[in-house]
Amino acid sequence: MIEAGYRLLKPLERWGTALENALLVLLLGAMILLATTQIVLRIGFDQGLIWADELLKILVLWVALIGSVATSRGRRHLRIDILSHYVPERFARVPVLIVDAFAALVCGLIAWHSARYVLLTIEFGDTVLVDVPAWAVQGVLPVAFALMAYRFALYCLKELLELLRRAPVETAP
Amino acid sequence: MIAVSILLVLLAVLGAPLFAIIAASAMLGYHQEGIDLMAIAIEILGLAEMPFLAAIPLFTFAGYLLSESGAPQRLVRLTGAVIGWVPGGLALVALAACAFFTAFTGASGITIIALGAILYPALQHDGYPDDFNLGLVTSSGSLGLLFAPSLPLILYGVIAKVPIDSLFRAGVLPGLLMLVMLSGWSLWVNRANRRPARDFSFREIRAAVRESAWELPLPIVVLGGIYSGFFAVSEAAAVTALYVLIVEVGILRDVKVRELPRIMRESMLLVGAILIILGVSLASTNYMIDARVPQQLLGLVSEMVTSQTSFLVLLLVFLLILGALLDIFSAIVLVVPLILPIAAQYGVNEIHLGIVFLAAMQLGYLTPPVGLNLFIASYRFDKPILDVCRATLPFLVILLLSVIAITFWPQLSLLLAG
C-alpha cells in the first residue's frame, strides 16, 4: 500500500522538478535579458521600456517564490540548525517530524489566505503592467505556498512512516 | 501569548524553517489585533516593490557560475604570481584570493568548496602546519563579506534604505583591516617557514594575466561602474550575470550548456531561501513597528546605557550572540529594522551600523553551534567538527579584535563612504 503510494508519487515528483527547473531557468534568463536590454537602451539610445522596471520586480517575486518551492524539495530552507548535528541518531526523526508538520500548517494557512486575497483582486479588477489582470501575477503566491505545504506534509508523512518502521536515519551529506 | 512565543522559539531551535516561524508570529500578531490574515499576502507581495532586489538573484547566479568554472584556479594562479614571492606568501595568497572570491560569490560557503579545495593541499605541500591550514581555509570562507558586491551588503542596503554604493565604499577599509590583521598574524605564526610560494617572475605574471584575461575586466567594470555611479547595483548585477555567462559558457567553455539548468537551479535555491524570509519578515516587521516594538526596546536599552560608547558595547555583544545563532541573511532581514531607530537615537550612523552588523555577523560563520563554515570545512576536508573549531579559534580571535576596532572607530567605515 505504502509502496504503491511511493510509485504513484515518483513520476509526479519527476515532472514537478522538471517544471520547477524550467521555470527557474526561464525566469532567470528573462531577468538577465530584460535588465541588460534596459541598460543598452538607456546608454545607447537614452530611453527605456516603461514597463520594464515593474516587470523586473515581478520576475524577482516569481523567482523568490518558485525558488522557495524548489528549496523546500531538499529541505534546504534556512533554519537554526543547532540540534541536527548533535542529536543522537535514535531521536533524530522526532524533531524533523514536528517541524515539518508545523511548516506544512503555516504554508497551508498562507496559501489559503493569499488565495482569498487573489480572489478579492479579481473581484476588484486590479491590474498590473498597465492592463494585465493582477491575479495572473499574484496567483503565484497561493500556488507556491500550497506546493510548499504539500511538500512539507509529504516529508512529515514519510518521517512518520519511517519512524514506525524504525528505519535507520539517512545521514546528511 | 507568552506561551505561544516560547513554543515558536522551541520550534525554531528544533529546526523549523525560519520563514515559517516568522510567518507564524506575524499571523499570530494579526490575529490578536483583529487584522484579517489576508494582510500577509499583501506584505509578501511587497517583495515586488523593493528597489534593487534583482541584484540578489543576478549576482548569486554569476557567483555560482564562476565557482563552477575554472575561475578559482585562475584566480589562485594570478594571486600567486603577483604576491606569492613574499616570504610566507602562500598564506597571503590564500587570504587575498578567498576575500576576492567571497565578495563576488555572496558569502554562502562556496569559497571553502571552490578555493579551499585548491589552497588546502597547496598549503600542506608547502609545509604549513595542518591546524593553521584548516583554520585559515575555514575562516577565509567568509572573509571578503565587506567588499562589494557581496550579497549581505546589498541586502543591508535594501532593508535599511541606505545607498548601496555608499555601503560598498564604506566596506573597503574595514575589510582591508581584517585582511591585514589576518595576514600579519599568518606571517608571524609561520615565521619559521619563510619560504616564498614561488620566485618572482614577470613571465609567470604575464602568463597568469593572459590566462585570466577574460575575467579581469569583470571587477573593473562592475566595481568601477558602481563606484562611479554609472551603473545602479541591479544593472551591474545584470551585466555581471550576462558577461560571466558569455565568457564561461560561450568563450572559455569551462561550463557546458547542458550543465546550466542545474547551476541556475542551485543558485536559485539560495535566492529562494533568502527572499522568502525577506517576504514574510516584511509582514512581521510591519507588525512589530505598528506594535511599537522598537520604542519599547529603546526604552529598555536607555535604562541600561546612556552613552554612545556603552550602546556600541551592548550592540556588539548582542550581535555576537545573534551571529552565533542565526545566519547572516535572516539576521539582517529580521533585526536591522528593529535596531536602526535605536542606533539613530545614540547617534550611530546607519552606514557604520551596517558595517558593524555585517562584520560581527561574519564571526557567526565561525562560532558553534551553527557556524556554517565550520560544518562545510568539516565535511569538505573530512575533519571532526571539534578539530575544525580548535584550528579556527586563533583566526576567530584576530577577527574579533578587528570587529572591535571597526565598531569603535567609525571613521574607518565613514572615511570613504562620503
XYZ file of C-alpha atoms in Angstrom:
591
model
C 0.000 0.000 0.000
C 2.754 2.435 1.000
C 4.936 1.178 -1.807
C 2.100 1.777 -4.257
C 1.819 5.315 -2.923
C 5.506 5.940 -3.489
C 5.208 4.541 -7.026
C 2.365 6.905 -7.769
C 4.260 9.908 -6.442
C 7.535 9.179 -8.240
C 6.552 10.482 -11.715
C 4.757 13.403 -10.055
C 7.976 14.370 -8.308
C 9.968 14.000 -11.505
C 7.625 16.175 -13.551
C 7.399 18.645 -10.709
C 11.169 19.033 -10.546
C 11.408 19.421 -14.302
C 8.740 22.117 -14.266
C 10.439 23.946 -11.392
C 13.755 23.881 -13.211
C 12.239 25.054 -16.479
C 10.505 27.930 -14.716
C 13.613 28.968 -12.799
C 15.742 28.899 -15.965
C 13.126 30.910 -17.870
C 12.657 33.478 -15.116
C 16.366 33.981 -14.525
C 17.047 34.143 -18.259
C 14.267 36.702 -18.703
C 15.681 38.761 -15.853
C 19.156 38.861 -17.371
C 17.830 39.734 -20.833
C 15.359 42.345 -19.651
C 17.828 44.101 -17.353
C 20.633 44.197 -19.913
C 18.311 45.335 -22.716
C 17.212 48.154 -20.483
C 20.853 49.182 -19.936
C 21.603 49.138 -23.664
C 18.515 51.259 -24.318
C 19.494 53.709 -21.587
C 23.120 54.135 -22.604
C 22.804 53.737 -26.355
C 19.516 55.465 -27.072
C 18.807 57.405 -23.905
C 15.441 55.755 -23.440
C 13.857 52.720 -21.819
C 10.818 50.485 -21.727
C 8.346 51.988 -19.262
C 7.053 48.655 -18.031
C 10.485 47.022 -17.767
C 11.205 48.021 -14.167
C 7.857 46.765 -12.945
C 8.230 43.525 -14.886
C 11.724 43.011 -13.450
C 10.344 43.367 -9.939
C 7.589 40.883 -10.726
C 10.225 38.455 -12.002
C 12.050 38.834 -8.682
C 8.844 37.954 -6.837
C 8.354 34.877 -9.003
C 11.957 33.754 -8.664
C 11.678 34.177 -4.895
C 8.535 32.037 -4.666
C 9.398 29.345 -7.214
C 12.921 29.246 -5.790
C 11.447 28.749 -2.366
C 9.297 25.860 -3.620
C 12.441 24.297 -5.116
C 14.260 24.875 -1.839
C 11.599 23.006 0.097
C 12.218 19.935 -2.071
C 15.587 19.314 -0.446
C 14.512 20.721 2.938
C 17.146 23.378 2.382
C 15.388 26.399 3.831
C 17.406 28.497 6.239
C 16.924 27.297 9.787
C 18.630 27.485 13.146
C 20.500 24.268 12.738
C 21.596 23.661 16.311
C 20.206 20.243 17.024
C 20.652 18.197 13.876
C 24.417 17.981 14.283
C 24.230 16.937 17.922
C 21.059 14.896 18.453
C 21.675 11.174 18.897
C 20.553 9.267 15.837
C 17.828 7.398 17.675
C 15.856 10.596 18.317
C 16.708 12.403 15.104
C 13.356 11.751 13.419
C 11.086 13.195 16.052
C 12.068 16.896 15.764
C 12.021 16.625 11.957
C 8.516 15.218 12.111
C 7.299 18.026 14.367
C 8.835 20.917 12.457
C 7.705 19.616 9.071
C 4.153 19.344 10.333
C 4.411 22.886 11.640
C 5.841 24.211 8.355
C 3.091 22.445 6.400
C 0.466 24.057 8.602
C 1.910 27.565 8.257
C 2.328 27.266 4.479
C -1.206 25.937 4.181
C -2.545 28.915 6.132
C -0.655 31.391 3.967
C -1.834 29.610 0.805
C -5.458 29.795 1.980
C -5.392 33.464 2.936
C -3.443 34.553 -0.118
C -5.936 32.683 -2.298
C -8.695 34.711 -0.607
C -6.725 37.859 -1.348
C -6.203 36.980 -5.005
C -9.924 36.221 -5.402
C -10.628 39.655 -3.968
C -8.341 41.353 -6.510
C -10.219 39.546 -9.287
C -13.443 40.964 -7.890
C -11.960 44.469 -7.862
C -10.425 44.003 -11.306
C -6.923 45.072 -10.162
C -4.317 45.302 -12.894
C -0.528 45.398 -13.119
C 1.782 46.285 -16.021
C -0.810 48.667 -17.464
C -3.591 46.189 -18.296
C -2.587 42.683 -17.175
C -5.015 41.343 -14.572
C -3.254 41.294 -11.193
C -4.230 37.702 -10.430
C -2.035 36.468 -13.279
C 0.969 37.807 -11.386
C -0.185 37.373 -7.792
C -1.648 33.925 -8.342
C 1.842 32.517 -7.885
C 1.564 33.270 -4.165
C -1.168 30.782 -3.163
C 0.144 28.213 -5.633
C 3.704 28.374 -4.301
C 2.656 28.163 -0.674
C 0.227 25.324 -1.414
C 3.052 23.414 -3.094
C 5.315 24.027 -0.111
C 2.576 22.894 2.265
C 2.162 19.737 0.191
C 5.919 19.136 0.198
C 6.297 19.607 3.938
C 3.278 17.404 4.612
C 4.790 14.706 2.431
C 8.100 14.878 4.295
C 6.275 14.736 7.577
C 4.339 11.656 6.460
C 7.497 9.997 5.217
C 9.297 10.591 8.520
C 6.288 9.213 10.396
C 6.237 6.046 8.313
C 9.962 5.503 8.680
C 9.738 6.164 12.392
C 7.060 3.491 12.690
C 9.175 1.128 10.613
C 12.235 2.034 12.695
C 14.238 2.587 9.549
C 17.775 3.887 10.087
C 18.243 7.636 9.665
C 19.926 8.657 6.440
C 22.891 10.790 7.377
C 23.004 14.140 5.648
C 25.970 14.690 3.334
C 0.747 34.829 24.143
C 3.995 34.243 26.025
C 3.379 30.512 25.923
C 2.904 30.681 22.156
C 6.093 32.714 21.762
C 8.036 30.134 23.755
C 6.539 27.420 21.584
C 7.718 29.237 18.444
C 11.232 29.617 19.844
C 11.230 25.939 20.696
C 10.145 25.034 17.169
C 12.890 27.274 15.768
C 15.505 25.557 17.899
C 14.171 22.167 16.815
C 14.985 23.240 13.255
C 11.742 24.559 11.778
C 12.318 26.662 8.639
C 12.810 30.239 9.823
C 10.365 31.671 7.305
C 7.602 29.523 8.795
C 8.455 30.736 12.309
C 8.427 34.377 11.195
C 5.199 33.977 9.231
C 3.532 32.254 12.163
C 4.497 35.023 14.553
C 3.245 37.683 12.142
C -0.074 35.891 11.673
C -0.465 35.474 15.424
C 0.100 39.193 15.798
C -2.547 39.948 13.148
C -4.967 37.564 14.782
C -4.558 39.297 18.143
C -5.047 42.755 16.685
C -8.080 41.572 14.747
C -6.405 42.177 11.376
C -7.534 39.932 8.514
C -4.840 37.316 7.830
C -5.081 38.244 4.148
C -2.685 41.020 5.100
C 0.180 38.555 4.992
C -0.364 38.091 1.255
C -0.135 41.838 0.701
C 3.088 42.004 2.707
C 4.763 39.141 0.845
C 3.761 40.706 -2.480
C 5.751 43.692 -1.205
C 8.780 41.770 -2.493
C 7.793 43.123 -5.891
C 8.002 46.707 -4.613
C 11.573 46.720 -3.324
C 14.202 48.532 -5.378
C 17.464 46.839 -6.409
C 16.308 43.415 -5.246
C 17.009 41.954 -8.699
C 20.691 42.316 -7.841
C 20.453 39.373 -5.448
C 19.426 36.605 -7.886
C 21.656 38.011 -10.630
C 24.829 38.245 -8.540
C 24.132 34.876 -6.920
C 23.829 33.198 -10.304
C 27.031 34.854 -11.557
C 28.849 33.713 -8.413
C 27.679 30.107 -8.714
C 28.633 30.041 -12.374
C 32.095 31.438 -11.618
C 32.679 28.861 -8.911
C 31.765 26.041 -11.311
C 34.182 27.331 -13.951
C 37.971 27.376 -13.980
C 37.950 30.879 -12.479
C 39.004 29.732 -8.960
C 42.177 28.065 -10.330
C 42.969 31.103 -12.476
C 42.404 33.435 -9.530
C 44.756 31.442 -7.304
C 47.398 31.350 -10.043
C 47.166 35.078 -10.651
C 47.268 35.962 -6.954
C 50.199 33.588 -6.536
C 52.096 35.217 -9.377
C 51.520 38.697 -8.007
C 52.157 38.218 -4.262
C 53.405 34.644 -3.929
C 57.085 35.695 -3.916
C 56.713 37.345 -0.475
C 58.142 35.092 2.286
C 55.216 33.136 3.690
C 53.397 34.241 0.588
C 51.094 31.295 0.095
C 49.119 32.159 3.234
C 48.710 35.699 1.902
C 47.673 34.333 -1.493
C 45.034 32.228 0.204
C 43.634 35.155 2.211
C 43.556 37.575 -0.707
C 42.093 35.119 -3.204
C 39.400 33.994 -0.753
C 38.411 37.547 0.133
C 38.062 38.472 -3.519
C 36.137 35.328 -4.385
C 33.769 35.620 -1.416
C 32.902 39.193 -2.361
C 31.894 38.027 -5.817
C 30.047 34.881 -4.795
C 27.956 36.169 -1.929
C 29.382 34.576 1.180
C 27.425 31.368 1.190
C 30.218 28.936 1.917
C 31.048 28.424 -1.756
C 34.540 29.819 -1.219
C 35.570 26.953 1.034
C 34.439 24.417 -1.521
C 35.738 26.182 -4.634
C 39.007 27.671 -3.343
C 39.695 25.639 -0.212
C 39.970 22.523 -2.329
C 42.877 24.127 -4.215
C 44.515 26.006 -1.345
C 44.392 23.443 1.448
C 46.576 20.835 -0.311
C 48.871 23.576 -1.624
C 49.436 24.916 1.896
C 50.086 21.388 3.153
C 52.561 20.808 0.348
C 54.492 23.938 1.291
C 54.932 22.686 4.851
C 52.484 24.848 6.762
C 51.125 23.204 9.926
C 47.850 21.354 9.421
C 45.903 23.219 12.102
C 46.927 26.525 10.573
C 45.802 25.453 7.091
C 42.455 24.197 8.302
C 41.820 27.351 10.330
C 42.906 29.600 7.501
C 40.720 27.957 4.874
C 37.729 27.790 7.216
C 37.897 31.425 8.278
C 38.692 32.678 4.769
C 35.374 31.279 3.610
C 33.561 34.343 4.867
C 36.393 36.844 4.562
C 35.537 39.460 1.977
C 31.968 39.865 3.161
C 32.586 43.603 3.496
C 33.796 44.010 -0.074
C 31.478 44.880 -2.949
C 29.391 43.340 -4.377
C 28.698 40.872 -1.559
C 25.073 39.860 -1.048
C 24.869 40.824 2.645
C 25.958 44.394 1.805
C 23.257 44.643 -0.854
C 20.631 43.145 1.452
C 21.511 45.580 4.237
C 21.235 48.473 1.791
C 17.799 47.314 0.647
C 16.494 46.790 4.186
C 18.000 49.899 5.794
C 17.259 52.045 2.705
C 20.874 53.211 2.617
C 22.518 53.969 -0.762
C 24.230 50.725 -1.734
C 27.189 52.409 -3.415
C 27.966 54.224 -0.133
C 27.919 50.879 1.646
C 30.227 49.429 -0.989
C 32.693 52.245 -0.343
C 32.283 52.016 3.427
C 33.225 48.332 3.492
C 36.600 48.793 1.808
C 38.771 49.943 4.733
C 37.198 47.693 7.422
C 37.517 44.734 5.049
C 41.162 45.599 4.405
C 41.760 45.882 8.152
C 40.540 42.304 8.610
C 42.707 41.147 5.735
C 45.813 42.940 7.006
C 45.399 41.679 10.574
C 44.939 38.079 9.445
C 47.894 38.396 7.055
C 50.114 39.817 9.789
C 49.173 37.032 12.110
C 49.733 34.372 9.437
C 53.210 35.719 8.718
C 54.055 35.820 12.424
C 52.866 32.284 13.136
C 54.857 30.935 10.226
C 57.961 32.997 10.884
C 59.956 29.749 10.939
C 58.710 28.856 7.451
C 59.670 31.906 5.391
C 59.524 30.031 2.162
C 58.023 32.072 -0.655
C 55.378 30.196 -2.600
C 57.306 30.854 -5.780
C 60.025 33.086 -7.184
C 59.109 36.429 -8.579
C 58.778 36.137 -12.328
C 57.480 38.597 -14.865
C 56.908 35.754 -17.247
C 54.592 33.966 -14.783
C 52.701 37.177 -14.093
C 52.258 37.738 -17.795
C 51.103 34.157 -18.340
C 48.684 34.312 -15.403
C 47.271 37.630 -16.600
C 46.826 36.267 -20.087
C 45.066 33.193 -18.705
C 42.664 35.379 -16.683
C 42.278 37.952 -19.445
C 38.556 37.311 -19.828
C 37.768 37.593 -16.133
C 39.992 40.567 -15.317
C 37.649 43.209 -16.806
C 34.832 41.939 -14.579
C 35.818 43.590 -11.266
C 36.874 46.710 -13.113
C 33.599 47.085 -14.997
C 31.396 46.095 -12.064
C 33.130 47.956 -9.259
C 34.133 50.883 -11.453
C 30.589 51.076 -12.795
C 29.019 51.056 -9.345
C 31.528 53.346 -7.635
C 31.360 55.912 -10.415
C 27.574 55.861 -10.368
C 27.405 54.734 -13.978
C 25.509 51.554 -13.041
C 22.847 51.046 -10.408
C 23.639 47.947 -8.380
C 20.954 45.877 -10.113
C 22.287 46.931 -13.514
C 25.809 45.955 -12.516
C 24.434 42.596 -11.416
C 22.734 42.063 -14.775
C 25.900 42.969 -16.677
C 27.917 40.612 -14.465
C 25.494 37.733 -14.987
C 25.409 38.158 -18.765
C 29.170 38.673 -19.025
C 30.033 35.631 -16.901
C 27.520 33.578 -18.875
C 29.045 34.582 -22.215
C 32.655 34.160 -21.063
C 32.463 30.907 -19.107
C 29.949 29.119 -21.296
C 30.403 30.714 -24.724
C 34.079 31.676 -24.963
C 36.114 29.637 -22.461
C 33.638 26.748 -22.447
C 34.536 25.887 -18.849
C 30.876 25.153 -18.239
C 28.818 23.171 -20.705
C 25.416 24.423 -21.815
C 23.700 21.299 -20.542
C 25.108 21.977 -17.048
C 23.484 25.417 -16.986
C 19.998 24.426 -15.814
C 21.495 22.636 -12.793
C 23.656 25.643 -11.894
C 20.763 28.044 -12.365
C 18.572 25.900 -10.140
C 21.299 25.503 -7.481
C 21.824 29.265 -7.311
C 18.103 29.994 -7.143
C 17.748 27.672 -4.133
C 19.819 30.088 -2.082
C 17.921 33.040 -3.538
C 14.562 31.445 -2.753
C 15.677 30.703 0.794
C 16.788 34.300 1.403
C 13.933 36.101 -0.342
C 11.134 34.067 1.226
C 12.476 35.089 4.637
C 12.602 38.669 3.421
C 8.978 38.371 2.230
C 7.491 37.061 5.450
C 9.605 39.347 7.592
C 8.142 42.343 5.747
C 4.945 41.232 7.478
C 6.437 40.640 10.914
C 8.470 43.854 10.816
C 5.478 45.985 9.919
C 3.520 44.352 12.686
C 6.294 44.964 15.197
C 6.644 48.589 14.145
C 2.877 49.044 14.494
C 3.114 47.472 17.926
C 5.862 49.987 18.754
C 8.420 47.284 19.491
C 11.420 49.490 18.561
C 10.253 52.157 21.023
C 9.857 49.571 23.769
C 13.298 48.212 23.001
C 14.684 51.721 23.088
C 13.093 52.283 26.493
C 14.674 49.087 27.731
C 18.084 49.936 26.297
C 18.073 53.530 27.524
C 17.619 52.288 31.088
C 20.826 50.324 30.726
C 23.044 52.610 28.686
C 23.302 56.338 28.181
C 26.406 56.996 26.091
C 27.097 56.016 22.516
C 30.122 54.005 23.582
C 28.212 51.869 26.045
C 25.472 51.406 23.449
C 28.057 50.125 20.982
C 29.380 47.701 23.593
C 25.874 46.376 24.172
C 25.227 46.220 20.420
C 28.404 44.273 19.786
C 27.662 41.710 22.492
C 24.133 41.321 21.154
C 25.336 40.894 17.557
C 27.937 38.310 18.516
C 25.272 36.208 20.254
C 22.872 36.749 17.347
C 25.546 35.725 14.854
C 26.213 32.538 16.757
C 22.564 31.532 16.401
C 21.275 32.974 13.134
C 22.633 33.044 9.597
C 23.633 36.450 8.272
C 20.735 36.862 5.823
C 17.962 36.120 8.310
C 19.681 38.306 10.885
C 19.817 41.302 8.533
C 16.210 40.975 7.480
C 14.838 40.409 10.969
C 16.944 42.555 13.230
C 18.102 45.569 11.215
C 14.649 47.241 11.066
C 14.384 46.986 14.840
C 17.817 48.319 15.782
C 18.048 51.084 13.162
C 15.831 53.546 15.086
C 17.567 52.690 18.364
C 21.030 53.201 16.891
C 19.879 56.524 15.445
C 18.916 57.670 18.960
C 22.502 57.125 20.047
C 23.855 58.967 17.048
C 25.244 55.874 15.341
C 25.499 56.420 11.596
C 23.397 53.892 9.651
C 26.258 53.101 7.278
C 28.631 52.488 10.176
C 25.917 50.390 11.813
C 25.699 48.269 8.662
C 29.415 47.616 8.559
C 29.493 46.736 12.276
C 26.485 44.472 11.812
C 28.000 42.540 8.925
C 31.475 42.381 10.479
C 30.041 40.935 13.692
C 27.865 38.508 11.736
C 30.951 37.321 9.868
C 32.213 35.874 13.150
C 28.991 33.883 13.356
C 30.189 31.794 10.406
C 32.960 30.510 12.670
C 31.277 30.054 16.038
C 29.472 26.961 17.264
C 26.715 25.864 17.445
C 25.568 26.932 13.955
C 28.698 28.314 12.249
C 28.232 27.424 8.589
C 31.935 27.489 7.683
C 32.776 25.016 10.444
C 30.384 22.450 9.049
C 31.325 22.988 5.422
C 35.039 22.673 6.240
C 34.449 19.659 8.445
C 32.550 17.996 5.614
C 34.835 19.093 2.795
C 38.133 18.196 4.469
C 36.780 15.241 6.403
C 37.821 16.501 9.848
C 35.883 16.199 13.125
C 33.967 19.378 13.856
C 35.812 19.942 17.140
C 39.180 19.871 15.351
C 37.918 22.497 12.933
C 36.705 24.651 15.849
C 40.063 24.411 17.581
C 42.017 25.172 14.417
C 39.795 28.171 13.673
C 39.939 29.663 17.175
C 43.082 31.835 16.706
C 41.638 33.266 13.480
C 38.373 33.924 15.291
C 40.236 35.878 17.982
C 42.055 38.018 15.391
C 38.782 38.682 13.595
C 37.105 39.578 16.884
C 39.821 42.155 17.561
C 39.264 43.623 14.102
C 35.494 43.757 14.680
C 36.060 45.621 17.950
C 38.272 48.100 16.102
C 35.653 48.518 13.362
C 32.914 49.106 15.953
C 34.671 51.811 17.957
C 36.401 53.521 15.061
C 33.532 54.817 12.901
C 35.823 56.906 10.704
C 37.233 53.700 9.290
C 33.818 52.959 7.770
C 32.806 56.518 7.033
C 36.003 57.934 5.544
C 35.321 56.612 2.045
C 31.527 56.432 2.306
C 31.187 60.129 1.524
